[in-house]
Amino acid sequence: MHLIQLTKILALVALANGAPLAARKLLGARFVLPIDGGRKFLDGRPLFGPSKTVRGVVAAIVITTFCAPLIGLEMSVGAIAAAAAMAGDLLSSFLKRRLNFPPSSQAIGLDQLPESLFPMLACRDALSLTSADIILGLAIFFAGELILSRILYSVHLRDTPY
């Protein structure tokens, strides 16, 4: 097990996923542009929905990239982890729209797994993560995200408790 490296990737994933929330709280309605531009998929539903914004993706990549050196990682690892986390989050939103979940609704598992698995896989070689590390990381992120979401909701940093 590479617990130090696992802790570092989990920190990057947490930063990447928290940055859009922080940007929304700090900037309000400014710079909001849905990443899908309001486009619909073949099924007539939005590609991702209005809560997935360019501002959120940019905030995730910029913040995670510049914070990576603070935990002893290259900025490039931060950028890769953030981009992969956002790709996982977008995939989750895309699938939720296809499954007819409303925007910002909870889908346990689908909300946590892609946004944590993608960055761990993308940074696997750079951080020497094993399959066991990744499985443990997924479990930690899954449980931690459910607990942290409720805490962030209670201090008014999230609009919903999930």
mmCIF file of N, CA and C in Angstrom, residues 1-3 5-6 9 117 119-121 123-138:
data_model
loop_
_atom_site.group_PDB
_atom_site.id
_atom_site.type_symbol
_atom_site.label_atom_id
_atom_site.label_comp_id
_atom_site.label_asym_id
_atom_site.label_seq_id
_atom_site.Cartn_x
_atom_site.Cartn_y
_atom_site.Cartn_z
ATOM 1 N N MET A 1 0.838 -1.195 0.000
ATOM 2 C CA MET A 1 0.000 0.000 0.000
ATOM 3 C C MET A 1 0.878 1.252 0.000
ATOM 4 N N HIS A 2 0.451 2.207 -0.708
ATOM 5 C CA HIS A 2 1.128 3.495 -0.798
ATOM 6 C C HIS A 2 0.222 4.541 -0.156
ATOM 7 N N LEU A 3 0.105 4.507 1.160
ATOM 8 C CA LEU A 3 -0.865 5.350 1.861
ATOM 9 C C LEU A 3 -0.590 6.843 1.702
ATOM 10 N N GLN A 5 0.829 8.336 -0.934
ATOM 11 C CA GLN A 5 0.412 8.707 -2.286
ATOM 12 C C GLN A 5 -1.111 8.673 -2.419
ATOM 13 N N LEU A 6 -1.728 7.679 -1.781
ATOM 14 C CA LEU A 6 -3.195 7.591 -1.799
ATOM 15 C C LEU A 6 -3.810 8.812 -1.132
ATOM 16 N N ILE A 9 -3.573 11.770 -3.611
ATOM 17 C CA ILE A 9 -4.542 11.783 -4.710
ATOM 18 C C ILE A 9 -5.940 12.076 -4.175
ATOM 19 N N LEU A 117 -12.542 7.576 -9.375
ATOM 20 C CA LEU A 117 -11.829 6.538 -10.126
ATOM 21 C C LEU A 117 -10.991 7.126 -11.259
ATOM 22 N N PRO A 119 -9.475 10.094 -11.754
ATOM 23 C CA PRO A 119 -8.185 10.689 -11.397
ATOM 24 C C PRO A 119 -7.188 9.673 -10.836
ATOM 25 N N MET A 120 -7.697 8.683 -10.111
ATOM 26 C CA MET A 120 -6.772 7.672 -9.591
ATOM 27 C C MET A 120 -6.156 6.864 -10.724
ATOM 28 N N LEU A 121 -6.955 6.542 -11.712
ATOM 29 C CA LEU A 121 -6.415 5.825 -12.875
ATOM 30 C C LEU A 121 -5.473 6.717 -13.684
ATOM 31 N N CYS A 123 -3.636 9.125 -12.675
ATOM 32 C CA CYS A 123 -2.396 9.413 -11.926
ATOM 33 C C CYS A 123 -1.735 8.148 -11.383
ATOM 34 N N ARG A 124 -2.233 7.008 -11.795
ATOM 35 C CA ARG A 124 -1.745 5.733 -11.271
ATOM 36 C C ARG A 124 -0.232 5.590 -11.401
ATOM 37 N N ASP A 125 0.292 5.800 -12.581
ATOM 38 C CA ASP A 125 1.734 5.639 -12.793
ATOM 39 C C ASP A 125 2.536 6.710 -12.070
ATOM 40 N N ALA A 126 2.091 7.955 -12.157
ATOM 41 C CA ALA A 126 2.829 9.060 -11.526
ATOM 42 C C ALA A 126 2.929 8.889 -10.014
ATOM 43 N N LEU A 127 1.920 8.245 -9.418
ATOM 44 C CA LEU A 127 1.896 8.086 -7.965
ATOM 45 C C LEU A 127 2.164 6.643 -7.521
ATOM 46 N N SER A 128 2.467 5.779 -8.472
ATOM 47 C CA SER A 128 2.732 4.359 -8.184
ATOM 48 C C SER A 128 1.599 3.712 -7.400
ATOM 49 N N LEU A 129 0.378 3.980 -7.799
ATOM 50 C CA LEU A 129 -0.775 3.407 -7.118
ATOM 51 C C LEU A 129 -1.020 1.983 -7.606
ATOM 52 N N THR A 130 -1.322 1.096 -6.684
ATOM 53 C CA THR A 130 -1.659 -0.279 -7.030
ATOM 54 C C THR A 130 -3.179 -0.399 -7.158
ATOM 55 N N SER A 131 -3.631 -1.530 -7.642
ATOM 56 C CA SER A 131 -5.075 -1.775 -7.711
ATOM 57 C C SER A 131 -5.691 -1.731 -6.321
ATOM 58 N N ALA A 132 -4.983 -2.275 -5.337
ATOM 59 C CA ALA A 132 -5.475 -2.237 -3.957
ATOM 60 C C ALA A 132 -5.584 -0.801 -3.458
ATOM 61 N N ASP A 133 -4.606 0.038 -3.805
ATOM 62 C CA ASP A 133 -4.656 1.455 -3.427
ATOM 63 C C ASP A 133 -5.908 2.111 -4.012
ATOM 64 N N ILE A 134 -6.172 1.820 -5.262
ATOM 65 C CA ILE A 134 -7.313 2.435 -5.951
ATOM 66 C C ILE A 134 -8.630 1.970 -5.333
ATOM 67 N N ILE A 135 -8.739 0.691 -5.039
ATOM 68 C CA ILE A 135 -9.963 0.181 -4.410
ATOM 69 C C ILE A 135 -10.163 0.825 -3.042
ATOM 70 N N LEU A 136 -9.100 0.902 -2.254
ATOM 71 C CA LEU A 136 -9.186 1.554 -0.945
ATOM 72 C C LEU A 136 -9.527 3.033 -1.106
ATOM 73 N N GLY A 137 -8.907 3.687 -2.077
ATOM 74 C CA GLY A 137 -9.192 5.096 -2.334
ATOM 75 C C GLY A 137 -10.645 5.331 -2.703
ATOM 76 N N LEU A 138 -11.208 4.456 -3.529
ATOM 77 C CA LEU A 138 -12.622 4.577 -3.897
ATOM 78 C C LEU A 138 -13.515 4.452 -2.665
#
